[in-house]
mmCIF file with all atom_site columns, C-alpha atoms in Angstrom:
data_model
loop_
_atom_site.group_PDB
_atom_site.id
_atom_site.type_symbol
_atom_site.label_atom_id
_atom_site.label_alt_id
_atom_site.label_comp_id
_atom_site.label_asym_id
_atom_site.label_entity_id
_atom_site.label_seq_id
_atom_site.pdbx_PDB_ins_code
_atom_site.Cartn_x
_atom_site.Cartn_y
_atom_site.Cartn_z
_atom_site.occupancy
_atom_site.B_iso_or_equiv
_atom_site.pdbx_formal_charge
_atom_site.auth_seq_id
_atom_site.auth_comp_id
_atom_site.auth_asym_id
_atom_site.auth_atom_id
_atom_site.pdbx_PDB_model_num
ATOM 1   C CA . MET K 1 1   ? -22.299 8.073   -5.891  1.00 36.00 ? 875 MET K CA 1
ATOM 2   C CA . SER K 1 2   ? -21.071 6.325   -9.009  1.00 38.00 ? 876 SER K CA 1
ATOM 3   C CA . SER K 1 3   ? -23.298 3.602   -10.260 1.00 40.00 ? 877 SER K CA 1
ATOM 4   C CA . PRO K 1 4   ? -21.818 0.208   -11.125 1.00 40.00 ? 878 PRO K CA 1
ATOM 5   C CA . GLY K 1 5   ? -21.388 0.927   -14.826 1.00 42.00 ? 879 GLY K CA 1
ATOM 6   C CA . ASP K 1 6   ? -19.893 4.441   -14.670 1.00 47.00 ? 880 ASP K CA 1
ATOM 7   C CA . ALA K 1 7   ? -16.633 4.962   -16.555 1.00 58.00 ? 881 ALA K CA 1
ATOM 8   C CA . GLY K 1 8   ? -13.611 6.127   -14.582 1.00 85.00 ? 882 GLY K CA 1
ATOM 9   C CA . ARG K 1 9   ? -10.385 4.902   -13.030 1.00 92.00 ? 883 ARG K CA 1
ATOM 10  C CA . VAL K 1 10  ? -12.250 2.181   -11.122 1.00 97.00 ? 884 VAL K CA 1
ATOM 11  C CA . ASP K 1 11  ? -14.773 -0.128  -12.765 1.00 97.00 ? 885 ASP K CA 1
ATOM 12  C CA . PHE K 1 12  ? -17.304 -0.417  -9.958  1.00 97.00 ? 886 PHE K CA 1
ATOM 13  C CA . GLY K 1 13  ? -19.463 -2.563  -12.230 1.00 96.00 ? 887 GLY K CA 1
ATOM 14  C CA . PHE K 1 14  ? -16.701 -5.184  -12.270 1.00 96.00 ? 888 PHE K CA 1
ATOM 15  C CA . LEU K 1 15  ? -16.584 -5.202  -8.471  1.00 95.00 ? 889 LEU K CA 1
ATOM 16  C CA . ASP K 1 16  ? -20.387 -5.234  -8.301  1.00 96.00 ? 890 ASP K CA 1
ATOM 17  C CA . ARG K 1 17  ? -20.462 -8.377  -10.453 1.00 97.00 ? 891 ARG K CA 1
ATOM 18  C CA . LEU K 1 18  ? -17.645 -9.952  -8.433  1.00 95.00 ? 892 LEU K CA 1
ATOM 19  C CA . ALA K 1 19  ? -19.550 -9.236  -5.206  1.00 96.00 ? 893 ALA K CA 1
ATOM 20  C CA . ALA K 1 20  ? -22.794 -10.544 -6.722  1.00 97.00 ? 894 ALA K CA 1
ATOM 21  C CA . GLY K 1 21  ? -24.457 -7.182  -6.112  1.00 96.00 ? 895 GLY K CA 1
ATOM 22  C CA . ASP K 1 22  ? -23.658 -7.163  -2.383  1.00 97.00 ? 896 ASP K CA 1
ATOM 23  C CA . ARG K 1 23  ? -23.005 -3.456  -1.696  1.00 97.00 ? 897 ARG K CA 1
ATOM 24  C CA . GLY K 1 24  ? -21.859 -4.213  1.830   1.00 97.00 ? 898 GLY K CA 1
ATOM 25  C CA . LEU K 1 25  ? -19.188 -6.549  0.514   1.00 97.00 ? 899 LEU K CA 1
ATOM 26  C CA . MET K 1 26  ? -18.153 -3.966  -2.083  1.00 97.00 ? 900 MET K CA 1
ATOM 27  C CA . ARG K 1 27  ? -17.818 -1.341  0.633   1.00 98.00 ? 901 ARG K CA 1
ATOM 28  C CA . GLU K 1 28  ? -15.738 -3.674  2.786   1.00 98.00 ? 902 GLU K CA 1
ATOM 29  C CA . VAL K 1 29  ? -13.387 -4.610  -0.073  1.00 97.00 ? 903 VAL K CA 1
ATOM 30  C CA . LEU K 1 30  ? -12.924 -0.965  -1.080  1.00 98.00 ? 904 LEU K CA 1
ATOM 31  C CA . GLU K 1 31  ? -12.266 0.133   2.503   1.00 98.00 ? 905 GLU K CA 1
ATOM 32  C CA . ILE K 1 32  ? -9.623  -2.579  2.881   1.00 98.00 ? 906 ILE K CA 1
ATOM 33  C CA . PHE K 1 33  ? -8.044  -1.494  -0.400  1.00 98.00 ? 907 PHE K CA 1
ATOM 34  C CA . LEU K 1 34  ? -7.778  2.102   0.865   1.00 98.00 ? 908 LEU K CA 1
ATOM 35  C CA . GLU K 1 35  ? -6.289  0.983   4.188   1.00 97.00 ? 909 GLU K CA 1
ATOM 36  C CA . GLU K 1 36  ? -3.738  -1.224  2.452   1.00 97.00 ? 910 GLU K CA 1
ATOM 37  C CA . ALA K 1 37  ? -2.861  1.506   -0.066  1.00 96.00 ? 911 ALA K CA 1
ATOM 38  C CA . GLU K 1 38  ? -1.265  3.608   2.657   1.00 94.00 ? 912 GLU K CA 1
ATOM 39  C CA . GLY K 1 39  ? 1.146   0.804   3.506   1.00 94.00 ? 913 GLY K CA 1
ATOM 40  C CA . TRP K 1 40  ? 1.872   0.038   -0.145  1.00 94.00 ? 914 TRP K CA 1
ATOM 41  C CA . LYS K 1 41  ? 2.804   3.659   -0.811  1.00 93.00 ? 915 LYS K CA 1
ATOM 42  C CA . ALA K 1 42  ? 5.075   3.770   2.237   1.00 91.00 ? 916 ALA K CA 1
ATOM 43  C CA . ARG K 1 43  ? 6.809   0.519   1.260   1.00 91.00 ? 917 ARG K CA 1
ATOM 44  C CA . LEU K 1 44  ? 7.113   1.459   -2.403  1.00 91.00 ? 918 LEU K CA 1
ATOM 45  C CA . GLY K 1 45  ? 8.928   4.720   -1.845  1.00 84.00 ? 919 GLY K CA 1
ATOM 46  C CA . ASP K 1 46  ? 10.718  5.712   -5.042  1.00 83.00 ? 920 ASP K CA 1
ATOM 47  C CA . GLY K 1 47  ? 10.445  2.207   -6.501  1.00 86.00 ? 921 GLY K CA 1
ATOM 48  C CA . ARG K 1 48  ? 14.109  1.416   -6.106  1.00 83.00 ? 922 ARG K CA 1
ATOM 49  C CA . GLY K 1 49  ? 14.047  -0.364  -2.768  1.00 77.00 ? 923 GLY K CA 1
ATOM 50  C CA . PRO K 1 50  ? 14.135  -4.120  -2.300  1.00 79.00 ? 924 PRO K CA 1
ATOM 51  C CA . GLU K 1 51  ? 10.394  -4.282  -1.665  1.00 89.00 ? 925 GLU K CA 1
ATOM 52  C CA . ALA K 1 52  ? 9.351   -2.453  -4.828  1.00 92.00 ? 926 ALA K CA 1
ATOM 53  C CA . ALA K 1 53  ? 8.763   -5.574  -6.915  1.00 93.00 ? 927 ALA K CA 1
ATOM 54  C CA . ASP K 1 54  ? 6.658   -7.201  -4.187  1.00 95.00 ? 928 ASP K CA 1
ATOM 55  C CA . VAL K 1 55  ? 4.597   -4.064  -3.634  1.00 96.00 ? 929 VAL K CA 1
ATOM 56  C CA . ILE K 1 56  ? 3.994   -3.520  -7.340  1.00 96.00 ? 930 ILE K CA 1
ATOM 57  C CA . HIS K 1 57  ? 3.002   -7.159  -7.789  1.00 96.00 ? 931 HIS K CA 1
ATOM 58  C CA . THR K 1 58  ? 0.527   -6.808  -4.912  1.00 97.00 ? 932 THR K CA 1
ATOM 59  C CA . LEU K 1 59  ? -0.800  -3.552  -6.369  1.00 97.00 ? 933 LEU K CA 1
ATOM 60  C CA . LYS K 1 60  ? -1.305  -5.270  -9.725  1.00 97.00 ? 934 LYS K CA 1
ATOM 61  C CA . GLY K 1 61  ? -3.541  -7.967  -8.261  1.00 97.00 ? 935 GLY K CA 1
ATOM 62  C CA . SER K 1 62  ? -5.297  -5.795  -5.710  1.00 97.00 ? 936 SER K CA 1
ATOM 63  C CA . GLY K 1 63  ? -5.987  -3.058  -8.220  1.00 97.00 ? 937 GLY K CA 1
ATOM 64  C CA . ARG K 1 64  ? -7.483  -5.491  -10.671 1.00 97.00 ? 938 ARG K CA 1
ATOM 65  C CA . ALA K 1 65  ? -9.530  -7.129  -7.897  1.00 96.00 ? 939 ALA K CA 1
ATOM 66  C CA . VAL K 1 66  ? -11.312 -3.839  -7.146  1.00 97.00 ? 940 VAL K CA 1
ATOM 67  C CA . GLY K 1 67  ? -11.725 -2.899  -10.794 1.00 97.00 ? 941 GLY K CA 1
ATOM 68  C CA . ALA K 1 68  ? -8.754  -0.510  -11.062 1.00 98.00 ? 942 ALA K CA 1
ATOM 69  C CA . HIS K 1 69  ? -7.622  -2.175  -14.267 1.00 97.00 ? 943 HIS K CA 1
ATOM 70  C CA . ALA K 1 70  ? -5.395  0.678   -15.492 1.00 96.00 ? 944 ALA K CA 1
ATOM 71  C CA . LEU K 1 71  ? -3.469  0.465   -12.217 1.00 97.00 ? 945 LEU K CA 1
ATOM 72  C CA . GLY K 1 72  ? -3.049  -3.269  -12.667 1.00 97.00 ? 946 GLY K CA 1
ATOM 73  C CA . ASP K 1 73  ? -1.907  -2.794  -16.252 1.00 97.00 ? 947 ASP K CA 1
ATOM 74  C CA . LEU K 1 74  ? 0.684   -0.163  -15.268 1.00 96.00 ? 948 LEU K CA 1
ATOM 75  C CA . CYS K 1 75  ? 2.043   -2.463  -12.581 1.00 97.00 ? 949 CYS K CA 1
ATOM 76  C CA . GLU K 1 76  ? 2.281   -5.293  -15.090 1.00 97.00 ? 950 GLU K CA 1
ATOM 77  C CA . ASP K 1 77  ? 4.143   -3.016  -17.514 1.00 96.00 ? 951 ASP K CA 1
ATOM 78  C CA . TRP K 1 78  ? 6.600   -2.139  -14.721 1.00 95.00 ? 952 TRP K CA 1
ATOM 79  C CA . GLU K 1 79  ? 7.084   -5.829  -13.942 1.00 94.00 ? 953 GLU K CA 1
ATOM 80  C CA . MET K 1 80  ? 7.793   -6.488  -17.625 1.00 95.00 ? 954 MET K CA 1
ATOM 81  C CA . GLY K 1 81  ? 10.518  -3.847  -17.543 1.00 92.00 ? 955 GLY K CA 1
ATOM 82  C CA . GLU K 1 82  ? 8.758   -1.339  -19.752 1.00 92.00 ? 956 GLU K CA 1
ATOM 83  C CA . PHE K 1 83  ? 9.722   1.486   -17.377 1.00 89.00 ? 957 PHE K CA 1
ATOM 84  C CA . GLU K 1 84  ? 11.507  1.931   -14.041 1.00 88.00 ? 958 GLU K CA 1
ATOM 85  C CA . GLU K 1 85  ? 9.890   5.021   -12.529 1.00 91.00 ? 959 GLU K CA 1
ATOM 86  C CA . VAL K 1 86  ? 6.890   4.542   -10.273 1.00 93.00 ? 960 VAL K CA 1
ATOM 87  C CA . ASP K 1 87  ? 5.454   8.059   -10.579 1.00 94.00 ? 961 ASP K CA 1
ATOM 88  C CA . GLY K 1 88  ? 2.778   6.934   -13.047 1.00 94.00 ? 962 GLY K CA 1
ATOM 89  C CA . ILE K 1 89  ? 1.801   4.044   -10.799 1.00 96.00 ? 963 ILE K CA 1
ATOM 90  C CA . LEU K 1 90  ? 1.516   6.337   -7.786  1.00 95.00 ? 964 LEU K CA 1
ATOM 91  C CA . LEU K 1 91  ? -0.564  8.826   -9.771  1.00 96.00 ? 965 LEU K CA 1
ATOM 92  C CA . GLU K 1 92  ? -2.901  6.074   -10.992 1.00 96.00 ? 966 GLU K CA 1
ATOM 93  C CA . LEU K 1 93  ? -3.199  4.737   -7.440  1.00 97.00 ? 967 LEU K CA 1
ATOM 94  C CA . ALA K 1 94  ? -4.038  8.224   -6.130  1.00 97.00 ? 968 ALA K CA 1
ATOM 95  C CA . GLN K 1 95  ? -6.725  8.660   -8.788  1.00 97.00 ? 969 GLN K CA 1
ATOM 96  C CA . ALA K 1 96  ? -8.219  5.256   -7.983  1.00 98.00 ? 970 ALA K CA 1
ATOM 97  C CA . GLU K 1 97  ? -8.177  6.080   -4.271  1.00 98.00 ? 971 GLU K CA 1
ATOM 98  C CA . ALA K 1 98  ? -9.998  9.356   -4.904  1.00 97.00 ? 972 ALA K CA 1
ATOM 99  C CA . GLU K 1 99  ? -12.700 7.606   -6.935  1.00 97.00 ? 973 GLU K CA 1
ATOM 100 C CA . ILE K 1 100 ? -13.105 4.936   -4.282  1.00 98.00 ? 974 ILE K CA 1
ATOM 101 C CA . ARG K 1 101 ? -13.440 7.563   -1.555  1.00 98.00 ? 975 ARG K CA 1
ATOM 102 C CA . ASP K 1 102 ? -16.080 9.356   -3.629  1.00 97.00 ? 976 ASP K CA 1
ATOM 103 C CA . TRP K 1 103 ? -17.988 6.096   -4.152  1.00 97.00 ? 977 TRP K CA 1
ATOM 104 C CA . LEU K 1 104 ? -17.820 5.279   -0.428  1.00 98.00 ? 978 LEU K CA 1
ATOM 105 C CA . ALA K 1 105 ? -18.991 8.788   0.495   1.00 97.00 ? 979 ALA K CA 1
ATOM 106 C CA . GLY K 1 106 ? -21.890 8.636   -1.920  1.00 90.00 ? 980 GLY K CA 1
#
Protein backbone atom coordinates (compact mmCIF):
# COMPACT_ATOMS: atom_id res chain seq x y z
CA MET A 1 0.00 0.00 0.00
CA SER A 2 1.26 3.46 -0.86
CA SER A 3 1.87 5.68 2.08
CA PRO A 4 0.47 9.21 2.10
CA GLY A 5 3.62 10.86 0.78
CA ASP A 6 4.52 8.45 -2.05
CA ALA A 7 5.04 10.00 -5.48
CA GLY A 8 2.83 8.81 -8.32
CA ARG A 9 -0.20 9.76 -10.37
CA VAL A 10 -2.26 10.29 -7.22
CA ASP A 11 -1.03 12.33 -4.26
CA PHE A 12 -2.47 10.27 -1.42
CA GLY A 13 -0.79 12.64 1.03
CA PHE A 14 -2.99 15.45 -0.27
CA LEU A 15 -6.11 13.35 0.28
CA ASP A 16 -4.82 12.24 3.68
CA ARG A 17 -4.48 15.88 4.75
CA LEU A 18 -7.89 16.73 3.29
CA ALA A 19 -9.45 13.83 5.21
CA ALA A 20 -7.59 14.82 8.39
CA GLY A 21 -5.93 11.40 8.50
CA ASP A 22 -9.23 9.49 8.43
CA ARG A 23 -8.35 6.40 6.35
CA GLY A 24 -11.97 5.31 6.27
CA LEU A 25 -12.98 8.60 4.70
CA MET A 26 -10.11 8.34 2.22
CA ARG A 27 -11.23 4.85 1.25
CA GLU A 28 -14.82 6.02 0.79
CA VAL A 29 -13.82 9.01 -1.37
CA LEU A 30 -11.53 6.87 -3.54
CA GLU A 31 -14.17 4.17 -3.99
CA ILE A 32 -16.71 6.78 -5.08
CA PHE A 33 -14.17 8.23 -7.51
CA LEU A 34 -13.66 4.79 -9.09
CA GLU A 35 -17.41 4.18 -9.35
CA GLU A 36 -17.98 7.58 -10.94
CA ALA A 37 -15.04 7.12 -13.34
CA GLU A 38 -16.89 4.38 -15.20
CA GLY A 39 -19.76 6.74 -15.96
CA TRP A 40 -17.44 9.60 -16.90
CA LYS A 41 -15.61 7.42 -19.41
CA ALA A 42 -18.88 6.23 -20.94
CA ARG A 43 -20.23 9.78 -21.23
CA LEU A 44 -16.96 11.21 -22.53
CA GLY A 45 -16.62 8.85 -25.46
CA ASP A 46 -14.27 10.38 -28.02
CA GLY A 47 -14.58 13.85 -26.50
CA ARG A 48 -16.64 15.25 -29.33
CA GLY A 49 -20.12 14.72 -27.93
CA PRO A 50 -22.24 17.40 -26.30
CA GLU A 51 -21.40 16.15 -22.81
CA ALA A 52 -17.63 16.23 -23.23
CA ALA A 53 -17.14 19.68 -21.71
CA ASP A 54 -19.28 18.83 -18.67
CA VAL A 55 -17.52 15.51 -18.12
CA ILE A 56 -14.06 17.02 -18.45
CA HIS A 57 -14.97 19.83 -16.07
CA THR A 58 -16.19 17.26 -13.54
CA LEU A 59 -13.04 15.19 -14.04
CA LYS A 60 -10.92 18.28 -13.42
CA GLY A 61 -12.48 18.94 -10.02
CA SER A 62 -12.88 15.33 -8.97
CA GLY A 63 -9.35 14.43 -9.98
CA ARG A 64 -7.91 17.30 -8.02
CA ALA A 65 -10.12 16.45 -5.02
CA VAL A 66 -8.56 12.98 -4.75
CA GLY A 67 -5.03 14.20 -5.42
CA ALA A 68 -4.86 13.30 -9.13
CA HIS A 69 -3.46 16.72 -9.95
CA ALA A 70 -2.02 15.80 -13.37
CA LEU A 71 -5.49 14.64 -14.42
CA GLY A 72 -6.98 17.92 -13.25
CA ASP A 73 -4.30 19.89 -15.07
CA LEU A 74 -4.88 17.99 -18.34
CA CYS A 75 -8.61 18.63 -18.08
CA GLU A 76 -7.96 22.32 -17.49
CA ASP A 77 -5.68 22.43 -20.54
CA TRP A 78 -8.46 20.84 -22.62
CA GLU A 79 -10.95 23.40 -21.31
CA MET A 80 -8.55 26.19 -22.28
CA GLY A 81 -8.45 24.83 -25.82
CA GLU A 82 -4.86 23.65 -25.73
CA PHE A 83 -5.86 20.37 -27.41
CA GLU A 84 -9.03 18.63 -28.61
CA GLU A 85 -8.23 14.93 -28.27
CA VAL A 86 -9.13 13.20 -25.02
CA ASP A 87 -6.74 10.25 -25.33
CA GLY A 88 -4.25 11.79 -22.90
CA ILE A 89 -7.00 12.50 -20.40
CA LEU A 90 -8.28 8.93 -20.63
CA LEU A 91 -4.77 7.55 -20.21
CA GLU A 92 -4.14 9.74 -17.15
CA LEU A 93 -7.50 8.69 -15.70
CA ALA A 94 -6.66 5.01 -16.25
CA GLN A 95 -3.30 5.44 -14.52
CA ALA A 96 -4.93 7.22 -11.58
CA GLU A 97 -7.56 4.49 -11.34
CA ALA A 98 -4.87 1.80 -11.27
CA GLU A 99 -3.01 3.58 -8.46
CA ILE A 100 -6.21 4.04 -6.49
CA ARG A 101 -7.08 0.36 -6.87
CA ASP A 102 -3.60 -0.58 -5.67
CA TRP A 103 -3.93 1.73 -2.66
CA LEU A 104 -7.37 0.30 -1.81
CA ALA A 105 -6.08 -3.27 -2.15
CA GLY A 106 -3.10 -2.57 0.07
